[in-house]
Amino acid sequence: MPDNQKDTDVRFMKAALRKAREAGRKNEVPIGAVVVKEGAVIASGRNQKEEKRDALLHAEISAIRKACKKLGAWRLEGCTLYVTMEPCPMCAGAIINARISRVVFGCYDPKAGAYGSKIDLHDYTFNHYYEVEGGVMEKECASLLSDFFSGLREEKKKLKNKTDDQ
């Protein structure tokens, strides 16, 4: 990969990380996504499953929906999706159906990742070819998630101790 592509990927992954932090501040699992076309962010999304009580509101789905609306089309050819964690099978299906040209993700998801961790949907032939690049800013993306879950465990522990004291 050319150095300028690496720099571009880091720049847009930082934008996805900002969306992930926003999700974390809303007590959502901190995953963020941005859709980029011709060097500009055209849409962004973050997890909103808890906030909106909607199982489909993953960061990728939100960003894809907004990008389709902005472009007035369901085909997102020529677009790159940057997401802080490896997409799950549902999101990978949306990526395929939206005809996104390239997917760049941060950390791997050993529990539900659809691009190599649990299954690799990129290995299957679909209606178009797209590129997948994983591990971009992997440490930063993974750290954000582990810090979030560590904080949740700590809160749960405090709550249990408080209950036990009463």
XYZ file of C-alpha atoms in Angstrom:
166
model
C 0.000 0.000 0.000
C 1.439 3.414 -0.922
C 2.385 5.703 1.959
C -0.147 8.328 0.902
C -2.904 5.669 1.118
C -1.761 4.789 4.650
C -1.860 8.470 5.603
C -5.340 8.804 4.093
C -6.541 5.700 5.940
C -5.202 7.007 9.257
C -6.822 10.411 8.684
C -10.259 8.933 8.070
C -9.916 6.304 10.811
C -9.337 9.203 13.199
C -12.689 10.609 12.048
C -14.320 7.218 12.718
C -12.677 7.181 16.166
C -14.238 10.561 16.945
C -17.661 9.053 16.181
C -16.793 6.035 18.344
C -15.901 8.284 21.286
C -19.203 10.086 20.806
C -20.982 6.718 21.059
C -19.059 5.883 24.240
C -20.105 9.179 25.825
C -23.717 8.092 25.186
C -23.071 4.740 26.922
C -23.062 2.903 23.610
C -20.361 0.446 22.605
C -17.820 2.860 21.108
C -17.831 2.023 17.429
C -17.820 4.719 14.789
C -17.893 4.780 10.997
C -17.465 7.263 8.178
C -18.173 6.949 4.455
C -15.692 8.727 2.222
C -16.060 9.601 -1.449
C -13.494 11.491 -3.507
C -11.430 12.341 -0.432
C -14.264 13.774 1.665
C -16.458 12.398 4.432
C -20.011 12.288 3.087
C -21.618 10.508 6.032
C -20.843 9.228 9.504
C -22.472 7.005 12.072
C -22.033 5.574 15.519
C -23.607 2.779 17.485
C -27.089 3.709 18.708
C -28.538 0.307 19.627
C -29.110 1.141 23.285
C -30.176 4.740 22.790
C -32.763 3.940 20.096
C -33.480 0.365 21.220
C -32.858 -0.861 17.684
C -30.682 -3.912 16.994
C -29.931 -2.640 13.494
C -28.363 0.664 14.532
C -24.738 -0.343 14.188
C -22.330 2.434 13.195
C -21.889 1.017 9.688
C -25.634 0.793 8.990
C -26.164 4.358 10.167
C -23.309 5.692 8.018
C -24.458 3.722 4.956
C -28.041 4.981 5.299
C -26.852 8.589 5.562
C -24.506 8.184 2.583
C -27.321 6.758 0.434
C -29.545 9.664 1.387
C -26.810 12.228 0.690
C -25.996 10.757 -2.721
C -29.618 9.985 -3.583
C -28.661 6.438 -4.524
C -28.369 3.033 -2.918
C -25.189 2.187 -4.811
C -22.137 3.556 -3.012
C -19.606 2.623 -5.673
C -16.433 4.641 -5.351
C -16.960 4.999 -1.603
C -14.790 3.744 1.229
C -16.234 2.820 4.607
C -13.941 3.365 7.592
C -15.062 1.658 10.794
C -13.282 1.257 14.105
C -14.080 -2.460 14.511
C -14.338 -5.325 12.054
C -17.901 -5.423 10.714
C -20.297 -8.159 11.807
C -22.121 -10.342 9.227
C -25.156 -8.013 9.168
C -22.999 -4.978 8.420
C -20.894 -6.912 5.891
C -24.147 -7.789 4.111
C -25.121 -4.119 4.016
C -21.652 -3.242 2.689
C -22.004 -5.808 -0.097
C -25.534 -4.714 -0.990
C -24.560 -1.029 -1.020
C -21.733 -1.831 -3.467
C -19.139 -0.072 -1.308
C -15.770 -0.232 -3.069
C -13.476 -0.468 -0.057
C -13.758 -1.250 3.645
C -11.088 -0.202 6.138
C -11.444 -1.294 9.751
C -9.476 -0.821 12.936
C -9.496 -3.701 15.380
C -10.576 -7.267 14.788
C -13.679 -8.739 16.412
C -12.988 -12.354 17.452
C -16.609 -12.844 18.569
C -18.490 -11.659 15.471
C -16.079 -10.357 12.829
C -17.065 -11.060 9.235
C -13.723 -10.251 7.572
C -11.488 -12.968 8.947
C -12.090 -13.275 12.679
C -15.180 -15.504 12.783
C -15.980 -15.851 9.088
C -14.623 -14.123 6.011
C -17.443 -12.954 3.769
C -14.855 -11.326 1.529
C -13.829 -14.846 0.428
C -17.218 -15.359 -1.233
C -18.115 -14.187 -4.722
C -20.890 -11.622 -4.703
C -22.256 -9.191 -7.257
C -19.148 -6.997 -7.189
C -15.583 -6.975 -5.952
C -14.512 -4.748 -3.074
C -11.316 -4.330 -1.099
C -10.932 -4.931 2.637
C -8.099 -3.605 4.796
C -7.964 -4.470 8.497
C -5.792 -3.369 11.377
C -5.627 0.368 10.647
C -4.962 2.111 13.975
C -5.770 -1.240 15.547
C -4.294 -0.449 18.981
C -6.220 2.814 19.354
C -9.495 1.223 18.249
C -9.064 -1.828 20.487
C -8.035 0.325 23.449
C -11.187 2.428 23.162
C -13.326 -0.716 23.337
C -11.384 -2.370 26.158
C -11.451 0.838 28.230
C -15.216 1.082 27.704
C -15.881 -2.496 28.813
C -13.442 -2.186 31.700
C -15.407 0.858 32.886
C -18.670 -1.080 32.636
C -17.236 -3.941 34.694
C -15.978 -1.461 37.293
C -19.415 0.189 37.530
C -21.078 -3.212 37.887
C -18.615 -4.139 40.647
C -19.279 -0.869 42.517
C -23.010 -1.404 42.236
C -22.707 -4.961 43.543
C -20.536 -3.828 46.466
C -23.004 -1.063 47.297
C -25.876 -3.575 47.244
C -23.898 -6.041 49.375
C -23.190 -3.313 51.965
C -26.869 -2.583 52.474
